[in-house]
Amino acid sequence: MLQINHLTITHRRDLRTILRDFNFVLNRGDRAVVVGEEGNGKSTLLKWIYDPALIAPYADAEGTRTTQGETLGYLPQELPEAEKAKTVYEYFSARDSFLDASPRVLTEITAELALPEDVFYAQQRMGTLSGGEKVKLQLAALLLDRPDVLLLDEPSNDVDIETLERLEALIRSWRGSVLFISHDETLIENTANRVVLLEQLRRKTLCRHTVANMPFTQFMAERAAGFEKQTQLAGSERREERKAMEKFRRIQQSVEHAQENISRRDPSTGRLLKKKMASVKAMERRYAREHEEMTDYPEYESPILVRFHTERTMPAGKTVLELCLPELRVGERVLARDVALRIRGPEKVCIVGKNGVGKTTLLRAIANELLARRDVHAFYVPQDYEELLDLAETPSHYLVPSGEKAALTTARTYLGSMRYTAEEMDRPIRGLSGGQKAKLLLLKMSLENTDVLLLDEPTRNFSPLSGPEIRALLRSFPGAILSVSHDRKFIAEVCDRTYTLTPMGLH
């Protein structure tokens, strides 16, 4: 059992409290998912649970965490820099669990994660692996350690669909307990039996958390139904209040008018009006008390507000891409042969495939071609946002490099619609979460007059609460989209065609 008592976490930079008086118990067999919008403190919570020292450089925390002797295993969202320089063999050799493991155990782990049998001895640097390969190797390390409690920060990022299905099986069958963060709605729906929701309300000045002992789909349905019921009740009470107040004002005005016109020679009528005015004042106090007790409208983080501002339309017959690539290479290594792809008009096309097969390499090659063309206006969002973003810039300056005052005002309005606070708009991009960077690029994309989008894992950093909005936005894009994704809901709801990249090309 993992127990958290009265945990409060406050960011030092802006003194924003992201969690207040959080109490939580994780029992054996629990598979709890932490959800919430970008920047709400999900990763910070997991880091603190594993090792409070991990958040000490940027946040203050008060509270206690106790276990009954359970060991914790942690998969971070990003592989630490010190680990990136190691070879795969060096990475595993640093773990006693690897040195003590029998060949049978190593074989079982590689089979469970669909890894090559000799992967533990590879001399490739960890930092040169694809995102999905890094995640799978970190999962393999956790399987070697066999902790009682798994703390997984975005284990679904960048892994292929086959690995996602294996990850689902791993979470469901784990002998201890699991607390994880994921943006993959399908994985959450298929595994989680508890939900922890972290929210930042009133322009991120008020934090709120909810713990629900139910699957995610049920939680979202009951939450929406509860908000709808509360909204209807609050509206009904306010309509009744308006009717009552209109009647009250008529009575009040009538008594006041009678008082103003009463003759001093009629004291009995004056006494009667004085009693009526006392009754009016009592009625006013009663209505004031009832107003304070009225049902509030529900508070929640509203969906992001963004739409495409492009004026370009894509003719149905226009050739967007006619690709015929004899070889797809990385240096001297041939990843695939005879890669052919044709896209016409406003098609939405997705490329899937196993980790390391070359999907990102292919998309980058296509982007280089389309970005140089004059007959289309393409926008490319890579998997690594730092390829596009200057981390020293602020979000405002990134959207308006000229610094023109009117344009900056407009940009800040748009950033506000994406739930940026005023402080975050003027903070260097390096201080933003992955999800906030994704929102910034989404906003830039929506403001550009584009007709072709090239997107590498476009939904990987958006919360499952924002996911439906993002998918609807991309589906409504009037131009063509070529994406690499393992998001099963994105593929089903946005894409017209899906191709699998293999060493023998696209199929």
Short mmCIF file of C-alpha atoms in Angstrom, two decimals:
data_model
loop_
_atom_site.label_atom_id
_atom_site.label_comp_id
_atom_site.label_asym_id
_atom_site.label_seq_id
_atom_site.Cartn_x
_atom_site.Cartn_y
_atom_site.Cartn_z
CA MET A 1 0.00 0.00 0.00
CA LEU A 2 1.21 3.49 -0.95
CA GLN A 3 -0.34 6.27 1.12
CA ILE A 4 -0.07 10.04 0.60
CA ASN A 5 -1.22 12.39 3.35
CA HIS A 6 -1.90 16.13 3.13
CA LEU A 7 0.39 16.79 0.17
CA THR A 8 0.67 20.39 -1.00
CA ILE A 9 3.00 21.35 -3.86
CA THR A 10 3.79 24.95 -4.83
CA HIS A 11 5.90 26.15 -7.76
CA ARG A 12 8.62 28.54 -6.67
CA ARG A 13 8.72 30.60 -9.86
CA ASP A 14 5.16 31.98 -9.72
CA LEU A 15 4.11 30.72 -6.26
CA ARG A 16 1.30 28.79 -7.94
CA THR A 17 -0.09 25.92 -5.89
CA ILE A 18 -0.67 22.93 -8.15
CA LEU A 19 -1.85 20.53 -5.44
CA ARG A 20 -3.37 21.29 -2.07
CA ASP A 21 -4.05 18.87 0.81
CA PHE A 22 -3.96 15.82 -1.47
CA ASN A 23 -4.76 12.52 0.24
CA PHE A 24 -4.57 9.27 -1.66
CA VAL A 25 -4.13 5.55 -1.06
CA LEU A 26 -2.92 3.18 -3.77
CA ASN A 27 -3.68 -0.43 -2.92
CA ARG A 28 -2.48 -3.64 -4.47
CA GLY A 29 -4.41 -4.25 -7.69
CA ASP A 30 -5.10 -0.56 -8.28
CA ARG A 31 -4.36 0.79 -11.76
CA ALA A 32 -4.83 4.52 -11.29
CA VAL A 33 -4.38 7.07 -14.06
CA VAL A 34 -3.49 10.72 -13.40
CA VAL A 35 -5.12 13.04 -15.93
CA GLY A 36 -5.34 16.79 -16.35
CA GLU A 37 -4.43 19.56 -18.72
CA GLU A 38 -0.86 20.38 -19.66
CA GLY A 39 1.14 22.06 -16.92
CA ASN A 40 -1.20 21.02 -14.10
CA GLY A 41 1.47 19.10 -12.20
CA LYS A 42 0.94 15.46 -13.17
CA SER A 43 4.63 14.71 -13.72
CA THR A 44 5.59 16.70 -10.63
CA LEU A 45 3.28 14.54 -8.53
CA LEU A 46 4.82 11.30 -9.85
CA LYS A 47 8.35 12.62 -9.32
CA TRP A 48 7.59 13.57 -5.72
CA ILE A 49 6.09 10.17 -4.99
CA TYR A 50 9.19 8.42 -6.31
CA ASP A 51 11.77 10.82 -4.88
CA PRO A 52 10.93 14.28 -3.43
CA ALA A 53 14.44 15.43 -4.34
CA LEU A 54 13.45 15.34 -8.03
CA ILE A 55 11.18 18.37 -7.64
CA ALA A 56 13.30 20.24 -5.07
CA PRO A 57 14.97 22.49 -7.69
CA TYR A 58 11.67 24.08 -8.75
CA ALA A 59 8.91 23.34 -6.22
CA ASP A 60 8.21 23.19 -2.49
CA ALA A 61 6.26 20.30 -1.04
CA GLU A 62 4.66 19.52 2.29
CA GLY A 63 3.13 16.17 3.13
CA THR A 64 4.07 12.57 3.76
CA ARG A 65 4.34 9.43 1.70
CA THR A 66 4.35 6.05 3.43
CA THR A 67 4.58 2.48 2.24
CA GLN A 68 4.46 -0.91 3.91
CA GLY A 69 7.83 -1.95 2.56
CA GLU A 70 6.86 -1.80 -1.11
CA THR A 71 9.54 -0.93 -3.66
CA LEU A 72 8.87 1.77 -6.25
CA GLY A 73 9.80 1.70 -9.91
CA TYR A 74 9.74 4.91 -11.95
CA LEU A 75 9.68 5.52 -15.70
CA PRO A 76 10.35 9.25 -16.35
CA GLN A 77 8.79 11.13 -19.23
CA GLU A 78 12.24 11.88 -20.65
CA LEU A 79 15.35 9.72 -20.44
CA PRO A 80 17.85 11.55 -18.16
CA GLU A 81 20.75 13.18 -19.98
CA ALA A 82 23.29 11.06 -18.11
CA GLU A 83 21.64 7.89 -19.42
CA LYS A 84 21.56 9.10 -23.04
CA ALA A 85 25.35 8.97 -23.28
CA LYS A 86 25.47 5.30 -22.24
CA THR A 87 25.34 2.38 -24.59
CA VAL A 88 22.40 0.02 -24.15
CA TYR A 89 24.74 -2.52 -22.51
CA GLU A 90 26.13 0.13 -20.13
CA TYR A 91 22.59 1.22 -19.24
CA PHE A 92 21.62 -2.29 -18.17
CA SER A 93 24.98 -3.23 -16.66
CA ALA A 94 24.53 -0.50 -14.07
CA ARG A 95 21.58 -2.47 -12.60
CA ASP A 96 22.17 -5.34 -10.19
CA SER A 97 18.92 -6.91 -11.38
CA PHE A 98 20.41 -7.31 -14.86
CA LEU A 99 23.68 -8.77 -13.61
CA ASP A 100 21.75 -11.26 -11.45
CA ALA A 101 19.18 -12.20 -14.11
CA SER A 102 19.26 -15.63 -15.71
CA PRO A 103 19.22 -16.04 -19.51
CA ARG A 104 15.66 -17.39 -19.20
CA VAL A 105 14.46 -14.23 -17.46
CA LEU A 106 16.13 -12.00 -20.07
CA THR A 107 14.49 -14.01 -22.84
CA GLU A 108 11.08 -13.72 -21.20
CA ILE A 109 11.41 -9.94 -20.95
CA THR A 110 12.47 -9.48 -24.56
CA ALA A 111 9.55 -11.66 -25.64
CA GLU A 112 7.09 -9.68 -23.48
CA LEU A 113 8.17 -6.39 -25.07
CA ALA A 114 8.94 -7.72 -28.57
CA LEU A 115 12.62 -6.78 -28.32
CA PRO A 116 15.54 -8.52 -30.05
CA GLU A 117 16.98 -11.25 -27.81
CA ASP A 118 20.44 -9.65 -27.84
CA VAL A 119 19.20 -6.10 -27.18
CA PHE A 120 20.73 -5.95 -23.69
CA TYR A 121 24.21 -6.17 -25.17
CA ALA A 122 23.81 -3.58 -27.94
CA GLN A 123 26.52 -0.94 -28.29
CA GLN A 124 24.20 1.74 -29.64
CA ARG A 125 23.96 4.90 -27.55
CA MET A 126 20.68 5.26 -25.69
CA GLY A 127 20.33 8.84 -26.92
CA THR A 128 20.39 7.75 -30.57
CA LEU A 129 17.42 5.39 -30.21
CA SER A 130 13.92 6.32 -31.36
CA GLY A 131 11.51 7.56 -28.72
CA GLY A 132 9.64 4.27 -28.69
CA GLU A 133 12.83 2.22 -28.38
CA LYS A 134 13.90 4.26 -25.35
CA VAL A 135 10.55 3.66 -23.66
CA LYS A 136 10.67 -0.09 -24.31
CA LEU A 137 14.18 -0.40 -22.90
CA GLN A 138 13.18 1.54 -19.77
CA LEU A 139 10.19 -0.77 -19.38
CA ALA A 140 12.55 -3.74 -19.74
CA ALA A 141 14.66 -2.32 -16.90
CA LEU A 142 11.55 -2.07 -14.71
CA LEU A 143 10.62 -5.65 -15.53
CA LEU A 144 14.07 -6.71 -14.39
CA ASP A 145 13.72 -4.79 -11.10
CA ARG A 146 10.14 -6.09 -10.49
CA PRO A 147 9.07 -3.27 -8.13
CA ASP A 148 5.82 -3.52 -6.19
CA VAL A 149 4.55 -0.14 -7.37
CA LEU A 150 4.96 1.09 -10.94
CA LEU A 151 5.06 4.86 -11.47
CA LEU A 152 4.87 5.44 -15.23
CA ASP A 153 5.07 8.93 -16.75
CA GLU A 154 3.81 8.75 -20.33
CA PRO A 155 4.80 5.14 -21.08
CA SER A 156 2.62 5.30 -24.20
CA ASN A 157 4.61 8.13 -25.79
CA ASP A 158 6.18 7.20 -29.14
CA VAL A 159 5.62 3.44 -28.86
CA ASP A 160 4.06 1.54 -31.74
CA ILE A 161 0.60 0.02 -31.63
CA GLU A 162 1.90 -3.50 -30.96
CA THR A 163 3.84 -2.20 -27.95
CA LEU A 164 0.81 -0.24 -26.76
CA GLU A 165 -1.17 -3.46 -26.67
CA ARG A 166 1.66 -5.19 -24.79
CA LEU A 167 1.80 -2.24 -22.38
CA GLU A 168 -1.92 -2.58 -21.74
CA ALA A 169 -1.45 -6.26 -20.91
CA LEU A 170 1.50 -5.40 -18.63
CA ILE A 171 -0.49 -2.82 -16.65
CA ARG A 172 -3.54 -5.07 -16.31
CA SER A 173 -1.49 -8.04 -15.11
CA TRP A 174 0.98 -6.25 -12.81
CA ARG A 175 1.09 -8.11 -9.49
CA GLY A 176 1.34 -4.92 -7.43
CA SER A 177 -0.16 -1.52 -8.17
CA VAL A 178 0.28 1.01 -10.98
CA LEU A 179 0.00 4.79 -11.00
CA PHE A 180 0.49 6.21 -14.47
CA ILE A 181 0.11 9.24 -16.70
CA SER A 182 -0.90 8.84 -20.32
CA HIS A 183 -2.42 10.84 -23.14
CA ASP A 184 -3.52 7.67 -24.96
CA GLU A 185 -7.26 7.49 -24.32
CA THR A 186 -7.53 3.93 -25.60
CA LEU A 187 -4.84 2.69 -23.21
CA ILE A 188 -6.51 4.52 -20.32
CA GLU A 189 -9.92 3.09 -21.17
CA ASN A 190 -8.49 -0.43 -21.41
CA THR A 191 -6.49 -0.40 -18.16
CA ALA A 192 -7.37 2.18 -15.49
CA ASN A 193 -9.79 1.29 -12.69
CA ARG A 194 -9.24 4.56 -10.79
CA VAL A 195 -8.88 8.18 -11.92
CA VAL A 196 -7.02 11.11 -10.36
CA LEU A 197 -7.94 14.42 -12.02
CA LEU A 198 -5.77 17.51 -11.44
CA GLU A 199 -7.27 20.87 -12.43
CA GLN A 200 -6.23 24.53 -12.42
CA LEU A 201 -9.25 26.87 -12.31
CA ARG A 202 -9.81 30.64 -12.44
CA ARG A 203 -6.83 31.35 -14.68
CA LYS A 204 -4.69 28.89 -12.72
CA THR A 205 -5.22 30.63 -9.39
CA LEU A 206 -7.20 27.76 -7.85
CA CYS A 207 -6.18 24.11 -7.86
CA ARG A 208 -8.62 21.23 -7.47
CA HIS A 209 -8.22 17.48 -7.46
CA THR A 210 -10.71 14.66 -7.79
CA VAL A 211 -10.17 10.98 -6.98
CA ALA A 212 -12.73 8.60 -8.51
CA ASN A 213 -12.83 4.85 -7.90
CA MET A 214 -14.14 3.93 -11.33
CA PRO A 215 -12.94 3.40 -14.91
CA PHE A 216 -12.11 6.47 -16.99
CA THR A 217 -15.05 6.21 -19.40
CA GLN A 218 -17.54 5.98 -16.54
CA PHE A 219 -15.82 8.86 -14.75
CA MET A 220 -16.02 11.13 -17.79
CA ALA A 221 -19.66 10.25 -18.42
CA GLU A 222 -20.68 10.83 -14.80
CA ARG A 223 -18.64 14.04 -14.65
CA ALA A 224 -20.35 15.41 -17.78
CA ALA A 225 -23.78 14.35 -16.49
CA GLY A 226 -23.06 15.96 -13.11
CA PHE A 227 -21.98 19.22 -14.74
CA GLU A 228 -25.09 19.22 -16.93
CA LYS A 229 -27.39 18.59 -13.95
CA GLN A 230 -25.64 21.27 -11.87
CA THR A 231 -25.85 23.75 -14.77
CA GLN A 232 -29.57 23.11 -15.21
CA LEU A 233 -30.24 23.40 -11.48
CA ALA A 234 -28.21 26.62 -11.19
CA GLY A 235 -30.04 28.08 -14.20
CA SER A 236 -33.45 27.08 -12.84
CA GLU A 237 -32.72 28.62 -9.45
CA ARG A 238 -31.59 31.87 -11.05
CA ARG A 239 -34.72 32.06 -13.23
CA GLU A 240 -36.88 31.61 -10.13
CA GLU A 241 -34.79 34.22 -8.36
CA ARG A 242 -35.36 36.73 -11.17
CA LYS A 243 -39.14 36.19 -10.98
CA ALA A 244 -39.13 36.59 -7.20
CA MET A 245 -36.93 39.69 -7.36
CA GLU A 246 -39.20 41.31 -9.96
CA LYS A 247 -42.18 40.76 -7.65
CA PHE A 248 -40.16 42.01 -4.68
CA ARG A 249 -39.14 45.21 -6.50
CA ARG A 250 -42.77 45.94 -7.41
CA ILE A 251 -43.81 45.58 -3.77
CA GLN A 252 -40.86 47.67 -2.61
CA GLN A 253 -41.56 50.44 -5.12
CA SER A 254 -45.26 50.43 -4.17
CA VAL A 255 -44.53 50.84 -0.45
CA GLU A 256 -41.87 53.50 -1.08
CA HIS A 257 -44.28 55.43 -3.33
CA ALA A 258 -47.02 55.25 -0.69
CA GLN A 259 -44.61 56.49 1.99
CA GLU A 260 -43.56 59.42 -0.14
CA ASN A 261 -47.16 60.51 -0.69
CA ILE A 262 -48.69 59.85 2.74
CA SER A 263 -50.20 62.80 4.55
CA ARG A 264 -48.81 63.76 7.92
CA ARG A 265 -52.39 64.00 9.13
CA ASP A 266 -52.89 60.22 8.70
CA PRO A 267 -50.70 58.58 11.41
CA SER A 268 -52.51 55.21 11.32
CA THR A 269 -51.70 54.72 7.62
CA GLY A 270 -48.11 55.76 8.34
CA ARG A 271 -47.75 53.10 11.02
CA LEU A 272 -49.17 50.50 8.62
CA LEU A 273 -46.72 51.49 5.88
CA LYS A 274 -43.85 51.36 8.35
CA LYS A 275 -44.76 47.74 9.17
CA LYS A 276 -44.99 46.93 5.47
CA MET A 277 -41.53 48.41 4.87
CA ALA A 278 -40.15 46.29 7.73
CA SER A 279 -41.64 43.24 6.02
CA VAL A 280 -40.03 44.33 2.73
CA LYS A 281 -36.63 44.65 4.43
CA ALA A 282 -37.05 41.19 6.00
CA MET A 283 -37.96 39.80 2.59
CA GLU A 284 -34.84 41.42 1.11
CA ARG A 285 -32.62 39.79 3.78
CA ARG A 286 -34.27 36.41 3.13
CA TYR A 287 -33.62 36.67 -0.61
CA ALA A 288 -29.99 37.61 0.09
CA ARG A 289 -29.55 34.48 2.25
CA GLU A 290 -31.20 32.32 -0.42
CA HIS A 291 -28.90 33.81 -3.08
CA GLU A 292 -25.84 32.80 -1.06
CA GLU A 293 -27.21 29.24 -0.79
CA MET A 294 -27.96 28.90 -4.50
CA THR A 295 -26.29 26.17 -6.55
CA ASP A 296 -23.14 27.46 -8.25
CA TYR A 297 -22.50 26.92 -11.92
CA PRO A 298 -19.88 24.16 -12.26
CA GLU A 299 -16.24 25.19 -12.51
CA TYR A 300 -13.99 23.26 -14.86
CA GLU A 301 -11.20 23.83 -17.31
CA SER A 302 -12.97 24.65 -20.55
CA PRO A 303 -11.82 23.08 -23.84
CA ILE A 304 -9.13 24.91 -25.77
CA LEU A 305 -10.46 27.51 -28.19
CA VAL A 306 -8.64 27.39 -31.50
CA ARG A 307 -9.54 27.11 -35.16
CA PHE A 308 -7.69 27.27 -38.45
CA HIS A 309 -7.44 30.74 -39.96
CA THR A 310 -6.22 29.56 -43.36
CA GLU A 311 -7.87 30.97 -46.47
CA ARG A 312 -6.33 28.36 -48.73
CA THR A 313 -8.44 25.50 -50.03
CA MET A 314 -7.11 22.27 -51.45
CA PRO A 315 -8.68 21.17 -54.77
CA ALA A 316 -9.76 17.53 -54.66
CA GLY A 317 -7.62 16.55 -57.65
CA LYS A 318 -4.44 18.41 -56.75
CA THR A 319 -1.31 16.30 -56.42
CA VAL A 320 0.11 17.05 -53.00
CA LEU A 321 2.75 14.33 -53.00
CA GLU A 322 4.05 11.86 -55.56
CA LEU A 323 6.82 10.00 -53.73
CA CYS A 324 8.95 7.25 -55.19
CA LEU A 325 11.98 6.60 -52.99
CA PRO A 326 14.25 3.68 -53.94
CA GLU A 327 15.89 3.65 -50.50
CA LEU A 328 15.19 5.26 -47.14
CA ARG A 329 18.50 5.68 -45.35
CA VAL A 330 20.01 6.89 -42.09
CA GLY A 331 23.70 7.28 -42.87
CA GLU A 332 24.80 3.99 -44.35
CA ARG A 333 21.87 2.06 -42.89
CA VAL A 334 19.00 1.24 -45.25
CA LEU A 335 15.70 1.36 -43.36
CA ALA A 336 13.30 0.63 -46.22
CA ARG A 337 13.26 0.12 -49.98
CA ASP A 338 10.83 1.10 -52.71
CA VAL A 339 8.86 3.60 -50.65
CA ALA A 340 5.99 4.97 -52.74
CA LEU A 341 3.22 7.31 -51.60
CA ARG A 342 0.66 9.44 -53.42
CA ILE A 343 -1.54 12.06 -51.76
CA ARG A 344 -4.17 14.05 -53.66
CA GLY A 345 -6.43 16.83 -52.47
CA PRO A 346 -7.41 17.28 -48.82
CA GLU A 347 -6.63 13.70 -47.83
CA LYS A 348 -5.74 12.80 -44.25
CA VAL A 349 -3.06 10.08 -44.37
CA CYS A 350 -1.32 8.34 -41.45
CA ILE A 351 1.86 6.25 -41.43
CA VAL A 352 2.22 3.60 -38.76
CA GLY A 353 4.87 0.94 -38.15
CA LYS A 354 7.15 -0.58 -35.58
CA ASN A 355 9.52 1.55 -33.55
CA GLY A 356 12.81 2.23 -35.32
CA VAL A 357 11.50 1.34 -38.78
CA GLY A 358 12.07 4.90 -40.05
CA LYS A 359 8.70 6.69 -39.87
CA THR A 360 10.15 9.93 -38.50
CA THR A 361 13.02 9.77 -41.00
CA LEU A 362 10.54 9.38 -43.85
CA LEU A 363 8.30 12.21 -42.66
CA ARG A 364 11.30 14.52 -42.29
CA ALA A 365 12.41 13.72 -45.85
CA ILE A 366 8.92 14.46 -47.16
CA ALA A 367 8.82 17.68 -45.14
CA ASN A 368 12.09 18.84 -46.68
CA GLU A 369 10.56 18.36 -50.13
CA LEU A 370 7.18 19.98 -49.45
CA LEU A 371 8.55 22.93 -47.46
CA ALA A 372 10.64 23.88 -50.52
CA ARG A 373 7.65 23.80 -52.89
CA ARG A 374 5.88 27.00 -53.95
CA ASP A 375 2.58 25.50 -55.07
CA VAL A 376 1.73 24.35 -51.54
CA HIS A 377 2.22 25.96 -48.15
CA ALA A 378 3.30 23.22 -45.75
CA PHE A 379 3.79 23.33 -41.98
CA TYR A 380 5.91 20.66 -40.28
CA VAL A 381 5.70 19.75 -36.60
CA PRO A 382 8.49 17.30 -35.67
CA GLN A 383 8.39 14.85 -32.81
CA ASP A 384 11.13 16.84 -31.09
CA TYR A 385 9.69 20.33 -30.71
CA GLU A 386 13.13 21.81 -30.13
CA GLU A 387 13.81 21.43 -33.87
CA LEU A 388 11.38 24.34 -34.37
CA LEU A 389 11.43 26.25 -31.11
CA ASP A 390 14.07 28.60 -29.77
CA LEU A 391 13.86 27.76 -26.08
CA ALA A 392 15.09 31.22 -25.07
CA GLU A 393 12.17 32.90 -26.82
CA THR A 394 8.87 33.62 -25.15
CA PRO A 395 5.60 32.25 -26.57
CA SER A 396 4.50 35.81 -27.44
CA HIS A 397 7.68 36.52 -29.39
CA TYR A 398 7.54 33.15 -31.16
CA LEU A 399 4.09 34.00 -32.53
CA VAL A 400 5.02 37.62 -33.35
CA PRO A 401 8.78 37.86 -34.07
CA SER A 402 8.37 41.48 -35.21
CA GLY A 403 7.19 42.55 -31.76
CA GLU A 404 4.50 44.76 -33.34
CA LYS A 405 2.22 45.93 -30.51
CA ALA A 406 -1.18 45.25 -32.06
CA ALA A 407 -0.10 41.81 -33.27
CA LEU A 408 1.29 40.99 -29.82
CA THR A 409 -2.04 41.91 -28.23
CA THR A 410 -3.82 39.57 -30.62
CA ALA A 411 -1.28 36.81 -30.00
CA ARG A 412 -1.76 37.10 -26.25
CA THR A 413 -5.50 36.77 -26.73
CA TYR A 414 -4.94 33.55 -28.67
CA LEU A 415 -2.52 32.27 -26.02
CA GLY A 416 -5.14 32.98 -23.38
CA SER A 417 -7.59 30.82 -25.33
CA MET A 418 -5.02 28.00 -25.02
CA ARG A 419 -5.00 28.44 -21.20
CA TYR A 420 -1.68 30.29 -20.98
CA THR A 421 -1.41 32.63 -18.01
CA ALA A 422 0.05 36.11 -18.46
CA GLU A 423 3.27 34.93 -16.76
CA GLU A 424 3.59 31.91 -19.08
CA MET A 425 3.18 34.11 -22.17
CA ASP A 426 6.33 36.02 -21.24
CA ARG A 427 8.32 33.11 -19.82
CA PRO A 428 11.08 31.44 -21.91
CA ILE A 429 9.74 28.43 -23.82
CA ARG A 430 12.24 26.16 -22.08
CA GLY A 431 10.18 26.50 -18.89
CA LEU A 432 7.00 25.16 -20.50
CA SER A 433 5.75 21.60 -20.27
CA GLY A 434 5.68 19.37 -23.34
CA GLY A 435 1.94 19.89 -23.61
CA GLN A 436 2.27 23.68 -23.45
CA LYS A 437 4.87 23.56 -26.23
CA ALA A 438 2.49 21.39 -28.26
CA LYS A 439 -0.27 23.97 -27.78
CA LEU A 440 2.07 26.75 -28.89
CA LEU A 441 2.90 24.89 -32.10
CA LEU A 442 -0.78 24.09 -32.65
CA LEU A 443 -1.58 27.78 -32.34
CA LYS A 444 1.23 28.75 -34.73
CA MET A 445 -0.03 26.14 -37.16
CA SER A 446 -3.59 27.44 -36.97
CA LEU A 447 -2.49 31.03 -37.67
CA GLU A 448 -0.36 30.16 -40.70
CA ASN A 449 -2.01 30.21 -44.12
CA THR A 450 -1.21 26.53 -44.69
CA ASP A 451 -2.80 23.87 -46.85
CA VAL A 452 -0.57 20.89 -45.93
CA LEU A 453 0.23 19.69 -42.41
CA LEU A 454 3.09 17.28 -41.70
CA LEU A 455 2.68 16.04 -38.13
CA ASP A 456 4.89 13.62 -36.22
CA GLU A 457 2.85 12.21 -33.30
CA PRO A 458 0.49 15.23 -33.22
CA THR A 459 -1.54 14.14 -30.18
CA ARG A 460 1.25 12.77 -28.00
CA ASN A 461 1.32 15.70 -25.55
CA PHE A 462 -2.37 16.58 -25.35
CA SER A 463 -4.39 15.39 -22.39
CA PRO A 464 -7.25 12.93 -22.82
CA LEU A 465 -9.51 15.85 -21.86
CA SER A 466 -8.28 17.94 -24.82
CA GLY A 467 -7.93 14.96 -27.18
CA PRO A 468 -11.47 15.09 -28.61
CA GLU A 469 -11.07 18.82 -29.36
CA ILE A 470 -7.72 18.28 -31.10
CA ARG A 471 -9.07 15.46 -33.25
CA ALA A 472 -12.12 17.49 -34.27
CA LEU A 473 -9.86 20.44 -35.15
CA LEU A 474 -7.54 18.36 -37.34
CA ARG A 475 -10.44 16.58 -39.00
CA SER A 476 -11.88 19.98 -39.98
CA PHE A 477 -8.60 21.17 -41.56
CA PRO A 478 -9.44 22.05 -45.19
CA GLY A 479 -6.12 20.87 -46.57
CA ALA A 480 -4.07 17.66 -46.60
CA ILE A 481 -2.52 16.02 -43.54
CA LEU A 482 0.31 13.51 -43.54
CA SER A 483 1.02 12.21 -40.06
CA VAL A 484 2.93 9.61 -38.13
CA SER A 485 0.89 8.39 -35.19
CA HIS A 486 0.16 5.46 -32.90
CA ASP A 487 -2.90 7.13 -31.39
CA ARG A 488 -5.69 4.72 -32.21
CA LYS A 489 -8.46 7.26 -31.70
CA PHE A 490 -6.67 9.80 -33.91
CA ILE A 491 -6.22 7.20 -36.65
CA ALA A 492 -9.89 6.16 -36.49
CA GLU A 493 -11.42 9.65 -36.25
CA VAL A 494 -9.12 11.82 -38.39
CA CYS A 495 -7.39 9.71 -41.03
CA ASP A 496 -8.83 8.61 -44.38
CA ARG A 497 -6.01 6.17 -45.17
CA THR A 498 -3.36 4.39 -43.13
CA TYR A 499 -0.10 2.91 -44.42
CA THR A 500 2.33 0.64 -42.57
CA LEU A 501 6.03 1.30 -43.13
CA THR A 502 8.11 -1.88 -43.37
CA PRO A 503 11.61 -2.60 -44.71
CA MET A 504 9.88 -3.38 -48.00
CA GLY A 505 8.09 -0.03 -48.27
CA LEU A 506 4.62 1.30 -47.49
CA HIS A 507 1.71 -1.12 -47.43
#
